Coordinates of C-alpha atoms in Angstrom, one line a residue:
X18 CA 0.0 0.0 0.0
X19 CA 1.4 3.4 -0.9
X20 CA 1.7 6.1 1.8
X21 CA -0.9 8.3 0.0
X22 CA -3.5 5.5 0.3
X23 CA -3.1 5.2 4.1
X24 CA -6.0 7.1 5.8
X25 CA -6.5 6.6 9.5
X26 CA -8.9 9.4 10.4
X27 CA -12.1 10.5 8.7
X28 CA -15.2 12.5 9.6
X29 CA -18.6 11.4 8.1
X30 CA -22.2 12.5 8.4
X31 CA -24.6 9.6 8.8
X32 CA -28.4 9.7 8.3
X33 CA -30.7 6.8 8.9
X34 CA -34.0 6.4 7.0
X35 CA -37.4 7.7 8.2
X36 CA -40.1 5.1 9.2
X37 CA -43.0 4.8 6.7
X38 CA -46.5 6.0 7.6
X39 CA -49.2 3.6 8.7
X40 CA -52.2 3.4 6.3
X41 CA -55.7 4.6 7.3
X42 CA -57.3 2.5 4.5
X43 CA -60.9 1.1 4.9
X44 CA -61.7 -2.2 3.3
X45 CA -63.8 -1.9 0.2
X46 CA -65.0 -4.9 -1.8
X47 CA -68.1 -5.5 -3.9
X48 CA -69.7 -8.1 -1.8
X49 CA -68.3 -7.1 1.6
X50 CA -70.3 -4.4 3.3
X51 CA -68.5 -2.2 5.8
X52 CA -65.3 -4.2 5.6
X53 CA -63.7 -2.1 8.3
X54 CA -60.1 -0.8 8.7
X55 CA -57.4 -2.7 7.0
X56 CA -54.5 -0.2 6.8
X57 CA -51.1 -1.8 7.1
X58 CA -48.0 -0.6 9.1
X59 CA -45.2 1.5 7.7
X60 CA -41.8 -0.1 7.1
X61 CA -38.8 0.6 9.3
X62 CA -36.2 3.2 8.1
X63 CA -32.8 1.9 7.1
X64 CA -30.0 1.7 9.6
X65 CA -26.4 3.0 9.0
X66 CA -24.2 0.1 10.1
X67 CA -20.4 -0.1 10.5
X68 CA -19.0 -3.6 9.9
X69 CA -15.6 -4.9 10.7
X70 CA -13.6 -6.3 7.7
X71 CA -10.3 -8.1 8.3
X72 CA -9.3 -7.5 4.7
X73 CA -9.2 -3.7 5.1
X74 CA -6.1 -1.9 6.5
X75 CA -7.2 1.7 5.9
X76 CA -10.1 4.1 5.8
X77 CA -9.1 5.3 2.4
X78 CA -12.4 4.2 0.8
X79 CA -14.2 6.8 3.1
X80 CA -11.9 9.7 2.3
X81 CA -14.2 11.1 -0.4
X82 CA -17.5 9.7 1.0
X83 CA -18.5 12.2 3.7
X84 CA -22.3 11.7 3.7
X85 CA -23.9 8.3 4.2
X86 CA -27.6 8.0 4.0
X87 CA -29.9 4.9 4.5
X88 CA -33.2 4.4 2.7
X89 CA -36.6 5.4 4.0
X90 CA -39.3 2.9 5.0
X91 CA -42.2 2.5 2.6
X92 CA -45.7 3.5 3.7
X93 CA -48.3 0.8 4.7
X94 CA -51.1 0.0 2.3
X95 CA -54.5 -1.8 2.1
X96 CA -55.2 -5.3 3.2
X97 CA -52.9 -4.9 6.2
X98 CA -49.9 -4.8 3.9
X99 CA -46.8 -3.6 5.7
X100 CA -44.5 -1.2 3.8
X101 CA -41.0 -2.5 2.9
X102 CA -38.1 -1.6 5.3
X103 CA -35.7 1.0 4.1
X104 CA -32.4 -0.3 2.7
X105 CA -29.6 -0.4 5.3
X106 CA -26.3 1.3 4.5
X107 CA -23.4 -0.9 5.5
X108 CA -19.9 0.6 5.7
X109 CA -17.0 -1.8 6.0
X110 CA -14.1 -0.6 8.2
X111 CA -10.8 -2.2 9.2
X112 CA -10.4 -3.9 12.6
X113 CA -9.2 -1.4 15.2
X114 CA -11.6 1.4 14.2
X115 CA -12.8 3.6 17.0
X116 CA -16.1 5.5 16.5
X117 CA -16.4 8.9 18.2
X118 CA -19.1 11.5 18.4
X119 CA -17.5 14.4 16.5
X120 CA -19.1 17.1 18.7
X121 CA -18.3 15.6 22.1
X122 CA -15.4 13.4 21.2
X123 CA -17.0 10.6 23.3
X124 CA -16.0 7.1 22.2
X125 CA -19.2 5.4 21.1
X126 CA -17.9 2.0 19.9
X127 CA -14.8 0.1 18.9
X128 CA -14.7 -2.5 16.2
X129 CA -12.2 -5.3 16.8
X130 CA -13.7 -8.4 15.3
X131 CA -14.3 -9.5 11.7
X132 CA -18.0 -9.3 10.9
X133 CA -18.8 -7.2 14.0
X134 CA -21.7 -4.8 13.2
X135 CA -22.4 -1.6 15.0
X136 CA -25.5 0.5 14.3
X137 CA -24.4 4.1 14.4
X138 CA -27.7 5.6 13.2
X139 CA -30.9 3.6 13.9
X140 CA -33.7 3.8 11.3
X141 CA -37.0 5.3 12.4
X142 CA -39.8 3.0 13.4
X143 CA -42.7 2.6 11.0
X144 CA -46.2 3.9 12.0
X145 CA -49.0 1.5 12.9
X146 CA -51.9 1.1 10.5
X147 CA -55.5 1.9 11.5
X148 CA -56.5 -1.7 12.0
X149 CA -54.5 -1.6 15.3
X150 CA -56.9 1.0 16.7
X151 CA -60.3 -0.6 16.0
X152 CA -62.3 -1.4 19.1
X153 CA -65.9 -2.0 20.1
X154 CA -66.5 1.7 20.5
X155 CA -64.4 2.8 17.5
X156 CA -65.0 0.3 14.7
X157 CA -63.8 2.5 11.8
X158 CA -60.8 4.5 13.0
X159 CA -59.8 6.8 10.2
X160 CA -56.3 7.6 11.5
X161 CA -52.9 5.9 11.6
X162 CA -49.5 6.7 13.1
X163 CA -46.9 8.6 11.1
X164 CA -43.5 7.1 10.9
X165 CA -40.7 8.1 13.3
X166 CA -38.0 10.2 11.6
X167 CA -34.5 8.8 11.3
X168 CA -31.3 10.0 13.1
X169 CA -28.5 12.2 12.0
X170 CA -25.0 12.2 13.5
X171 CA -21.5 13.5 12.8
X172 CA -19.1 10.7 13.7
X173 CA -15.3 10.5 13.6
X174 CA -13.7 7.2 12.6
X175 CA -10.2 6.7 14.0
X176 CA -8.1 3.7 13.1
X177 CA -5.7 2.2 15.6
X178 CA -3.6 -0.4 14.0
X179 CA -3.9 -3.9 15.4
X180 CA -0.4 -5.4 15.5
X181 CA 1.5 -7.6 18.0
X182 CA 4.7 -5.5 18.1
X183 CA 5.1 -1.8 17.6
X184 CA 8.5 -0.3 16.6
X185 CA 9.2 2.8 18.6
X186 CA 12.2 5.1 18.0
X187 CA 13.6 8.4 16.9
X188 CA 13.6 9.3 13.2
X189 CA 16.4 7.4 11.3
X190 CA 16.8 4.8 14.0
X191 CA 16.5 2.0 11.4
X192 CA 12.9 0.9 12.0
X193 CA 12.0 0.7 8.3
X194 CA 15.2 -1.2 7.5
X195 CA 14.5 -3.7 10.3
X196 CA 10.9 -4.2 9.0
X197 CA 12.1 -4.8 5.5
X198 CA 14.6 -7.4 6.6
X199 CA 12.4 -9.5 9.0
X200 CA 9.2 -9.2 6.9
X201 CA 8.2 -9.0 3.3
X202 CA 7.1 -5.3 3.7
X203 CA 8.8 -2.8 1.4
X204 CA 8.8 0.5 3.4
X205 CA 10.5 3.6 2.1
X206 CA 14.2 3.7 3.3
X207 CA 16.4 6.7 2.9
X208 CA 19.3 8.5 4.7
X209 CA 17.2 11.3 6.1
X210 CA 14.8 11.8 9.0
X211 CA 11.0 11.2 8.7
X212 CA 11.3 8.9 5.8
X213 CA 8.3 7.0 7.1
X214 CA 5.2 9.3 7.0
X215 CA 2.6 6.6 7.5
X216 CA 2.6 3.4 9.6
X217 CA 3.8 0.2 7.8
X218 CA 2.7 -3.3 8.7
X219 CA 4.7 -6.5 8.1
X220 CA 4.3 -10.1 9.0
X221 CA 7.2 -11.9 10.6
X222 CA 7.5 -15.6 9.7
X223 CA 8.7 -17.5 12.7
X224 CA 9.6 -21.2 13.2
X225 CA 7.1 -23.9 12.4
X226 CA 5.0 -21.6 10.2
X227 CA 4.1 -19.3 13.1
X228 CA 3.7 -15.6 12.4
X229 CA 3.3 -12.3 14.2
X230 CA 2.6 -8.8 13.0
X231 CA 5.0 -5.8 13.4
X232 CA 4.0 -2.2 12.9
X233 CA 6.6 0.5 12.0
X234 CA 5.4 3.7 13.5
X235 CA 6.7 7.1 12.1
X236 CA 9.6 8.5 14.2
X237 CA 8.9 10.1 17.5
X238 CA 10.8 13.2 18.7
X239 CA 10.9 14.9 22.1
X240 CA 7.6 16.8 22.5
X241 CA 5.6 14.5 20.2
X242 CA 2.9 14.2 22.8
X243 CA 2.3 18.0 22.6
X244 CA 2.2 17.8 18.8
X245 CA 5.8 18.4 17.7
X246 CA 7.0 16.5 14.6
X247 CA 4.7 14.0 13.0
X248 CA 4.9 11.1 15.6
X249 CA 2.1 12.5 17.7
X250 CA -0.4 11.8 14.9
X251 CA 0.5 8.1 15.1
X252 CA 1.0 7.5 18.8
X253 CA -2.5 6.1 18.9
X254 CA -1.4 3.2 16.7
X255 CA 1.0 2.0 19.5
X256 CA -1.9 1.7 22.0
X257 CA -3.1 -1.6 20.5
X258 CA 0.4 -3.3 20.4
X259 CA 0.9 -5.8 23.1
X260 CA 4.7 -5.5 23.0
X261 CA 6.8 -2.4 22.2
X262 CA 10.2 -2.8 20.5
X263 CA 12.4 0.3 21.1
X264 CA 15.0 0.8 18.4
X265 CA 18.0 2.9 19.4
X266 CA 21.0 3.2 17.1
X267 CA 24.4 2.2 18.5
X268 CA 25.9 5.5 17.5
X269 CA 23.5 7.5 19.7
X270 CA 25.2 10.0 22.0
X271 CA 23.3 8.6 25.0
X272 CA 21.4 5.4 24.6
X273 CA 19.8 5.5 28.0
X274 CA 18.7 9.1 27.6
X275 CA 17.1 8.4 24.2
X276 CA 15.2 5.5 25.7
X277 CA 14.0 7.6 28.6
X278 CA 12.8 10.4 26.2
X279 CA 10.8 7.9 24.2
X280 CA 9.4 6.3 27.3
X281 CA 8.4 9.8 28.6
X282 CA 6.6 10.7 25.4
X283 CA 4.5 7.5 25.6
X284 CA 3.8 8.2 29.3
X285 CA 2.6 11.7 28.6
X286 CA 0.4 10.5 25.7
X287 CA -1.1 7.6 27.6
X288 CA 0.3 6.3 30.9
X289 CA -1.2 2.8 30.3
X290 CA 1.4 2.3 27.5
X291 CA 4.1 1.8 30.2
X292 CA 2.3 -1.4 31.3
X293 CA 3.1 -3.1 28.0
X294 CA 6.1 -5.5 27.6
X295 CA 9.2 -3.6 26.4
X296 CA 12.3 -4.8 24.6
X297 CA 15.2 -2.6 23.5
X298 CA 17.1 -3.3 20.3
X299 CA 20.4 -1.5 19.8
X300 CA 20.5 -1.2 16.1
X301 CA 23.5 -0.6 13.7
X302 CA 25.6 -2.7 16.2
X303 CA 27.8 -3.9 13.3
X304 CA 29.7 -0.6 13.8
X305 CA 30.7 -1.8 17.3
X306 CA 33.7 -3.9 18.1
X307 CA 33.7 -6.3 21.1
X308 CA 35.4 -3.7 23.3
X309 CA 32.7 -1.0 22.6
X310 CA 29.9 -3.6 23.1
X311 CA 31.4 -4.5 26.5
X312 CA 31.6 -0.9 27.5
X313 CA 27.9 -0.2 26.5
X314 CA 26.8 -3.4 28.3
X315 CA 28.6 -2.2 31.5
X316 CA 26.8 1.1 31.2
X317 CA 23.3 -0.3 30.5
X318 CA 23.1 -3.4 32.6
X319 CA 20.4 -2.9 35.3
X320 CA 19.8 0.7 34.4
X321 CA 17.1 0.4 31.7
X322 CA 14.4 -1.6 33.5
X323 CA 13.9 -3.7 30.3
X324 CA 15.9 -6.3 28.4
X325 CA 18.1 -5.3 25.5
X326 CA 19.9 -6.9 22.6
X327 CA 22.3 -5.8 19.9
X328 CA 21.2 -6.2 16.3
X329 CA 22.2 -5.1 12.8
X330 CA 19.6 -5.2 10.1
X331 CA 22.2 -4.7 7.3
X332 CA 24.7 -7.3 8.6
X333 CA 21.8 -9.7 9.7
X334 CA 23.2 -9.9 13.2
X335 CA 21.1 -10.8 16.2
X336 CA 17.8 -11.0 14.2
X337 CA 17.1 -14.6 15.1
X338 CA 17.6 -13.8 18.8
X339 CA 15.3 -10.8 18.3
X340 CA 12.5 -13.0 16.8
X341 CA 13.0 -15.6 19.6
X342 CA 12.7 -12.9 22.3
X343 CA 9.7 -11.2 20.7
X344 CA 7.9 -14.6 20.3
X345 CA 8.6 -15.5 23.9
X346 CA 7.2 -12.1 25.1
X347 CA 4.1 -12.4 22.9
X348 CA 3.4 -15.9 24.2
X349 CA 4.6 -15.8 27.7
X350 CA 1.2 -16.8 29.1
X351 CA 1.1 -20.0 27.0
X352 CA 4.8 -20.9 27.1

């Protein structure tokens, strides 16, 4: 998927259908005198429904569809005939879509399962026909109920990527390179910051045909939680990852400080992120000789509060150990 096709935030206006009017018809037939009321009920207005679809990864198909309107219910007719229900409008969305009220920003629903359906605008109920109102004292009611109008809402759809592992790091830390090496994904890679402008997903093939999903999140900088850089736009995608893989380059001036800055940005955005399992990968470690590695180990041991390993995507070093460790963390409850 190209970066331009990745859309994770849209606002739409939804309108459900009006219910049909009930009929006030009186039965008329050549050989039936005073046939009485036989007006049918109106049909229900159509719902606007959001449905989870595991084959979708983006909200791009809604980028240019800002108004969604369901069909109106048909009116009732003679011989107690009920009007047809209005046509439902079903919108497929990717798993991980959060539905908010645009005005209040209240979270209304979340879609996390394939085929899960949420009614965001309920169709109006059809009115009752006059035959419902006949009685011993009112044998020919000449009135029926009108249909109930449909609903109108402005809703915001916000996609939070569902992945097992989220890659977290500063720009140019080597996240895209790592993703391209351990998965079949083809993210944009270049020697400048903010190469990745949209999240990328890749599937890691593990032993015995097992797999897990890794998401490369655009680079975070200090102050991202306040809106600096572009990382703040994608911090929500990390919320759904069960394990966070922090990537810090071996040539960083202070590895521990970089890790603490990244951790602080996640904490300021959402403190619950610190409850996730964390693993630190020191990338570009092919630049280090054994003496430098020993010096870094001495400095980091016991000071990070999370395990760390040395890797090199280009030299293919430490990648098997990395996969093993991630798999163990993802399946620690079942191992």
